[in-house]
Coordinates of C-alpha atoms and ligand atoms in Angstrom, one line a residue:
X1 CA 0.0 0.0 -0.1
X2 CA 1.5 3.4 -0.8
X3 CA 1.4 6.3 1.4
X4 CA -1.5 8.0 -0.3
X5 CA -3.6 4.9 -0.2
X6 CA -2.7 4.4 3.4
X7 CA -3.7 8.1 4.4
X8 CA -7.0 7.5 2.8
X9 CA -7.4 4.1 4.5
X10 CA -6.7 5.5 7.9
X11 CA -8.8 8.5 7.2
X12 CA -11.8 6.5 6.3
X13 CA -11.6 4.5 9.4
X14 CA -11.2 7.6 11.6
X15 CA -14.3 9.0 10.0
X16 CA -16.3 6.0 10.8
X17 CA -14.5 5.7 14.2
X18 CA -14.1 2.1 13.1
X19 CA -11.8 -0.1 15.2
X20 CA -8.5 -0.9 13.7
X21 CA -7.6 -4.5 13.8
X22 CA -4.3 -5.4 15.5
X23 CA -2.9 -7.4 12.6
X24 CA -3.6 -4.7 9.9
X25 CA -2.1 -2.0 12.1
X26 CA 0.8 -3.9 13.3
X27 CA 1.7 -5.2 9.8
X28 CA 1.8 -1.7 8.4
X29 CA 3.6 -0.3 11.7
X30 CA 6.6 -2.7 11.2
X31 CA 6.9 -1.6 7.6
X32 CA 7.9 1.7 9.2
X33 CA 5.2 3.8 7.9
X34 CA 5.0 7.2 9.8
X35 CA 1.3 7.7 9.3
X36 CA 0.5 4.3 10.8
X37 CA 3.0 4.9 13.7
X38 CA 1.2 8.2 14.4
X39 CA -2.2 6.4 14.3
X40 CA -0.8 3.7 16.7
X41 CA 0.4 6.5 19.1
X42 CA -3.1 8.0 19.0
X43 CA -4.5 4.7 19.9
X44 CA -2.1 4.5 22.8
X45 CA -3.1 7.8 24.2
X46 CA -6.8 7.3 23.7
X47 CA -9.0 6.7 26.9
X48 CA -11.6 4.7 24.9
X49 CA -11.7 1.2 26.5
X50 CA -11.5 -0.5 23.1
X51 CA -8.4 1.6 22.0
X52 CA -6.8 0.7 25.3
X53 CA -7.3 -3.0 24.6
X54 CA -5.8 -2.5 21.2
X55 CA -3.0 -0.3 22.7
X56 CA -2.0 -3.1 25.1
X57 CA -1.9 -5.7 22.2
X58 CA 0.1 -3.4 20.1
X59 CA 2.8 -2.8 22.9
X60 CA 2.9 -6.7 23.5
X61 CA 3.4 -7.2 19.8
X62 CA 6.0 -4.6 19.5
X63 CA 8.1 -5.6 22.5
X64 CA 10.0 -8.5 20.9
X65 CA 11.0 -6.1 18.0
X66 CA 12.0 -3.3 20.2
X67 CA 15.1 -2.4 22.2
X68 CA 17.5 -2.2 19.3
X69 CA 17.9 1.5 19.5
X70 CA 19.7 4.2 21.5
X71 CA 17.4 6.2 23.7
X72 CA 18.6 9.6 24.3
X73 CA 17.1 12.2 26.8
X74 CA 17.6 15.9 26.1
X75 CA 17.0 18.4 28.8
X76 CA 17.9 22.0 29.7
X77 CA 16.0 25.1 30.8
X78 CA 13.6 26.8 28.3
X79 CA 15.6 28.8 25.8
X80 CA 18.8 26.8 26.3
X81 CA 18.4 25.6 22.7
X82 CA 16.9 22.2 22.8
X83 CA 14.7 22.3 19.7
X84 CA 17.5 24.0 17.6
X85 CA 19.9 21.4 18.8
X86 CA 17.5 18.5 17.9
X87 CA 17.2 20.0 14.5
X88 CA 21.0 20.1 13.9
X89 CA 21.8 17.0 15.6
X90 CA 19.0 15.0 14.1
X91 CA 20.3 15.9 10.5
X92 CA 23.7 14.6 11.4
X93 CA 22.1 11.3 12.5
X94 CA 19.9 11.0 9.4
X95 CA 22.9 11.8 7.2
X96 CA 24.5 8.8 8.9
X97 CA 21.6 6.7 7.9
X98 CA 19.8 6.5 11.2
X99 CA 16.0 6.8 11.6
X100 CA 15.3 9.3 14.3
X101 CA 12.1 9.6 16.4
X102 CA 11.6 12.7 18.5
X103 CA 9.3 12.4 21.4
X104 CA 8.6 14.9 24.3
X105 CA 7.6 15.0 27.8
X106 CA 6.2 18.4 28.7
X107 CA 5.6 18.9 32.4
X108 CA 2.9 21.5 31.7
X109 CA 0.9 19.2 29.4
X110 CA -0.9 17.6 32.4
X111 CA -2.1 21.0 33.6
X112 CA -3.2 22.9 30.5
X113 CA -3.3 20.1 27.9
X114 CA -1.0 22.1 25.7
X115 CA 2.3 21.1 24.2
X116 CA 5.2 23.3 24.1
X117 CA 7.8 20.8 23.2
X118 CA 8.5 18.4 20.3
X119 CA 6.7 21.0 18.2
X120 CA 7.2 20.4 14.5
X121 CA 7.0 24.0 13.9
X122 CA 10.1 24.5 15.9
X123 CA 11.9 21.9 13.9
X124 CA 11.3 22.9 10.4
X125 CA 13.8 21.0 8.4
X126 CA 13.7 17.9 10.5
X127 CA 9.9 17.7 10.3
X128 CA 10.0 17.2 6.6
X129 CA 12.8 14.7 6.7
X130 CA 11.4 11.3 5.7
X131 CA 13.7 9.5 8.1
X132 CA 12.3 11.5 11.1
X133 CA 9.2 11.0 13.1
X134 CA 8.3 13.9 15.5
X135 CA 5.5 13.6 18.0
X136 CA 4.5 16.3 20.5
X137 CA 4.0 15.4 24.1
X138 CA 1.3 12.9 25.1
X139 CA -1.6 14.4 26.8
X140 CA -2.5 13.0 30.3
X141 CA -4.0 13.9 33.6
X142 CA -0.8 13.4 35.6
X143 CA 2.9 13.9 34.5
X144 CA 3.5 10.2 35.4
X145 CA 0.7 9.2 33.1
X146 CA 2.2 11.3 30.3
X147 CA 5.6 9.8 30.9
X148 CA 4.2 6.3 30.9
X149 CA 2.6 6.9 27.6
X150 CA 5.9 8.3 26.1
X151 CA 7.7 5.2 27.3
X152 CA 5.3 3.0 25.6
X153 CA 5.6 5.1 22.5
X154 CA 9.4 4.3 22.5
X155 CA 8.5 0.6 22.0
X156 CA 6.3 1.3 19.0
X157 CA 8.8 3.7 17.4
X158 CA 11.5 1.0 17.7
X159 CA 9.2 -1.7 16.3
X160 CA 8.7 0.7 13.2
X161 CA 12.5 0.7 12.7
X162 CA 13.5 3.9 14.4
X163 CA 17.0 3.3 15.8
X164 CA 17.7 6.7 17.6
X165 CA 15.0 7.9 20.0
X166 CA 15.3 11.5 21.2
X167 CA 13.2 12.5 24.1
X168 CA 13.0 16.1 24.9
X169 CA 12.0 17.7 28.2
X170 CA 12.3 20.9 30.2
X171 CA 14.9 21.0 32.8
X172 CA 12.5 22.1 35.5
X173 CA 10.2 20.0 37.8
X174 CA 10.0 16.4 37.9
X175 CA 9.9 15.6 34.1
X176 CA 13.6 14.9 33.8
X177 CA 13.5 12.3 36.4
X178 CA 10.9 10.4 34.3
X179 CA 13.0 11.0 31.2
X180 CA 16.0 9.7 32.9
X181 CA 14.2 6.6 33.8
X182 CA 13.4 5.7 30.1
X183 CA 16.7 6.6 28.3
X184 CA 20.0 5.0 28.0
X185 CA 21.9 8.4 27.7
X186 CA 20.9 11.7 29.3
X187 CA 22.1 14.8 27.8
X188 CA 22.0 18.1 29.7
X189 CA 22.1 21.2 27.7
X190 CA 23.4 24.3 29.5
X191 CA 24.0 28.1 28.8
X192 CA 27.2 29.7 29.6
X193 CA 26.7 32.4 32.0
X194 CA 28.8 35.2 33.6
X195 CA 30.2 33.8 36.7
X196 CA 27.1 31.9 37.6
X197 CA 27.8 28.7 35.7
X198 CA 26.9 26.4 38.5
X199 CA 23.8 28.2 39.8
X200 CA 21.2 27.6 37.0
X201 CA 20.5 24.0 37.4
X202 CA 20.0 21.7 40.4
X203 CA 23.0 19.4 41.3
X204 CA 20.8 16.3 41.2
X205 CA 20.1 16.8 37.5
X206 CA 23.7 17.4 36.9
X207 CA 24.3 14.2 38.5
X208 CA 22.0 12.4 36.2
X209 CA 23.8 13.7 33.1
X210 CA 25.9 11.4 30.9
X211 CA 27.1 14.4 29.0
X212 CA 27.0 18.3 29.6
X213 CA 26.8 20.4 26.5
X214 CA 27.2 24.1 26.6
X215 CA 25.1 25.4 23.7
X216 CA 25.3 28.6 21.6
X217 CA 29.1 28.4 21.5
X218 CA 29.3 30.9 18.5
X219 CA 30.2 34.6 18.0
X220 CA 30.8 36.5 21.2
X221 CA 29.7 33.5 23.2
X222 CA 32.3 31.2 22.0
X223 CA 34.9 32.1 24.6
X224 CA 32.4 32.3 27.3
X225 CA 31.2 28.8 26.6
X226 CA 34.9 27.4 26.7
X227 CA 35.4 29.0 30.2
X228 CA 32.0 27.7 31.3
X229 CA 32.9 24.2 30.0
X230 CA 36.1 24.3 32.1
X231 CA 34.2 25.3 35.2
X232 CA 31.7 22.4 34.7
X233 CA 34.5 19.9 34.2
X234 CA 35.9 21.0 37.5
X235 CA 32.6 20.8 39.2
X236 CA 31.5 17.4 37.9
X237 CA 35.0 16.0 38.8
X238 CA 33.9 16.3 42.4
X239 CA 30.7 14.2 41.9
X240 CA 30.5 10.5 43.0
X241 CA 31.5 8.1 40.2
X242 CA 28.7 6.9 38.1
X243 CA 27.5 3.2 38.3
X244 CA 28.1 3.0 34.6
X245 CA 31.7 3.8 35.2
X246 CA 31.2 6.3 32.6
X247 CA 33.3 9.6 32.7
X248 CA 31.0 12.5 31.9
X249 CA 32.3 14.7 29.1
X250 CA 31.6 18.5 29.0
X251 CA 31.3 19.6 25.5
X252 CA 30.4 22.9 23.7
X253 CA 28.3 23.1 20.5
X254 CA 26.6 25.6 18.2
X255 CA 23.4 24.4 16.6
X256 CA 23.2 27.3 14.2
X257 CA 26.8 26.7 12.9
X258 CA 26.4 22.8 13.2
X259 CA 29.5 22.7 15.3
X260 CA 30.2 20.3 18.0
X261 CA 27.7 17.8 16.9
X262 CA 30.2 15.2 15.8
X263 CA 31.7 15.3 19.2
X264 CA 28.3 14.8 20.9
X265 CA 27.7 12.0 18.7
X266 CA 31.1 10.4 19.3
X267 CA 30.4 10.6 23.1
X268 CA 27.2 8.9 22.7
X269 CA 28.8 6.2 20.6
X270 CA 31.5 5.9 23.1
X271 CA 29.0 5.5 26.0
X272 CA 27.2 2.8 24.1
X273 CA 30.4 0.8 23.4
X274 CA 31.6 1.1 26.9
X275 CA 28.5 0.4 28.9
X276 CA 27.5 -2.6 26.5
X277 CA 30.9 -4.0 27.2
X278 CA 30.7 -3.6 31.0
X279 CA 27.1 -4.7 31.2
X280 CA 25.6 -1.4 32.5
X281 CA 23.5 -0.8 29.3
X282 CA 21.5 -4.0 29.7
X283 CA 21.5 -3.7 33.6
X284 CA 20.2 -0.1 33.4
X285 CA 17.3 -1.1 31.2
X286 CA 16.3 -3.9 33.7
X287 CA 16.4 -1.3 36.5
X288 CA 14.2 1.0 34.4
X289 CA 11.7 -1.9 33.9
X290 CA 11.5 -2.3 37.7
X291 CA 10.9 1.4 38.1
X292 CA 8.0 1.3 35.5
X293 CA 6.5 -1.8 37.0
X294 CA 6.1 0.0 40.4
X295 CA 5.1 3.2 38.6
X296 CA 2.3 1.4 36.5
X297 CA 1.2 -0.5 39.6
X298 CA 1.1 2.7 41.6
X299 CA -1.1 4.3 38.9
X300 CA -3.4 1.2 38.7
X301 CA -4.0 1.4 42.6
X302 CA -4.6 5.1 42.7
X303 CA -7.0 4.8 39.6
X304 CA -8.9 2.2 41.5
X305 CA -9.7 4.7 44.2
X306 CA -9.7 8.1 42.4
X307 CA -11.3 6.7 39.2
X308 CA -14.3 5.3 41.1
X309 CA -17.4 7.6 41.9
X310 CA -18.2 5.6 44.9
X311 CA -14.8 6.4 46.5
X312 CA -14.9 10.0 45.3
X313 CA -18.2 10.4 47.1
X314 CA -16.9 8.9 50.4
X315 CA -13.8 11.2 50.1
X316 CA -16.1 14.1 49.7
X317 CA -18.1 13.1 52.9
X318 CA -14.9 12.7 54.9
X319 CA -13.4 16.0 53.6
X320 CA -16.6 17.7 54.8
X321 CA -16.2 16.3 58.3
X322 CA -12.5 17.5 58.4
X323 CA -13.5 21.0 57.1
X324 CA -16.1 21.2 59.8
X325 CA -13.7 20.3 62.4
X326 CA -15.5 16.9 63.4
X327 CA -12.5 14.8 62.8
X328 CA -8.8 15.1 61.9
X329 CA -7.4 14.7 58.4
X330 CA -5.5 11.6 59.7
X331 CA -8.6 10.1 61.1
X332 CA -10.5 10.7 57.7
X333 CA -7.6 9.2 55.7
X334 CA -7.8 6.2 58.1
X335 CA -11.6 5.9 57.7
X336 CA -11.4 5.9 54.0
X337 CA -8.5 3.5 53.9
X338 CA -10.4 1.0 56.1
X339 CA -13.6 1.3 54.0
X340 CA -11.5 0.9 50.7
X341 CA -9.7 -2.2 52.1
X342 CA -13.1 -3.6 53.0
Ligands
LIG1 P1 14.5 25.5 23.6 O1 13.4 26.3 24.4 O2 15.5 25.0 24.7 O3 13.9 24.5 22.8 O4 15.2 26.6 22.8 P2 15.2 26.9 21.3 O5 15.8 25.8 20.4 O6 13.8 27.3 21.0 O7 16.2 28.2 21.2 C1 16.0 29.4 21.9 C2 16.6 30.5 21.2 O8 18.1 30.3 21.2 C3 16.0 30.6 19.9 O9 16.0 32.0 19.5 C4 17.2 30.1 19.0 O10 17.4 30.7 17.7 C5 18.5 30.4 19.8 N1 19.5 29.5 19.6 C6 19.4 28.0 19.7 N2 20.6 27.5 19.5 C7 21.5 28.3 19.2 C8 22.8 28.4 18.8 O11 23.6 27.4 18.6 N3 23.4 29.6 18.6 C9 22.8 30.9 18.8 N4 23.4 31.9 18.7 N5 21.5 30.9 19.1 C10 20.8 29.7 19.3

């Protein structure tokens, strides 16, 4: 089926809200068609019960074909140059023959439903590159839910033949913890500043990073970036050694000049070779599986309570009593828990 036919085929089914069959969708997905991949991710994000059943089947079918990629997290404060970096770095990767999927976790999406990241309009060249798939952040009620859907998306992208997965997030809030728990390599983009190089970003995030890259190392900023890189090198030298035994490099780049991209790529390749040889690469993915098992279970348990009208009504009743001063909040929580446990 060529792409035109496929668009119509999918369009017709969307119009009729007809269920996609697992076999038909999956067969097309593993042929690497971007339209089908996009449809599969929509199914994954859907809250319709029938879609959720299909999503689960899609993931289970994709799992044996997934895993053969490098998953790279990219974080940094808004304005640091993430989108521009992905545009330039993505081009280098596709020139090398890679197929690149760009996903995003936007911490604000669970509050306002909007998406500020992974936006195609901000990656103009990459978005028309046939070897690239760009997907804005998933929608969801909680950041954890959004992150879980993004993680599931990785499997579908990999089954569709994408061998580099870039996941963009903003270096504020909890989102980078989630991204860190689903990627092999975590890239922290940083700005050079005058004298305050170590102030801008939390130490915890710096400790998670597998590489620090100072962006916008061009024009007047080039020298400042080099000075900042030296300061960061000295700072991370004092951090505890990583379980991966990987020595974190500090690099500089300019996305508008396409400089420094080769060095970033070489670092990631070096990391991959080193950690595959010392066993960390596989071990890390297993640790991540455990993390997501607990995360998914926690979500299910919370949903059982907060997704049920009966318990929401009971909660409201107890809240009222707490508000009126009749019982303490601890007592109310205890009462609800006992009722819930039956
Ligand atoms: P994001 O919010 O982290 O995704 O940042 P953007 O990629 O949207 O970039 C923020 C601003 O920095 C934009 O105005 C870009 O044009 C600019 N910018 C990004 N990369 C570079 C770079 O390598 N050099 C220079 N001089 N400006 C850059």
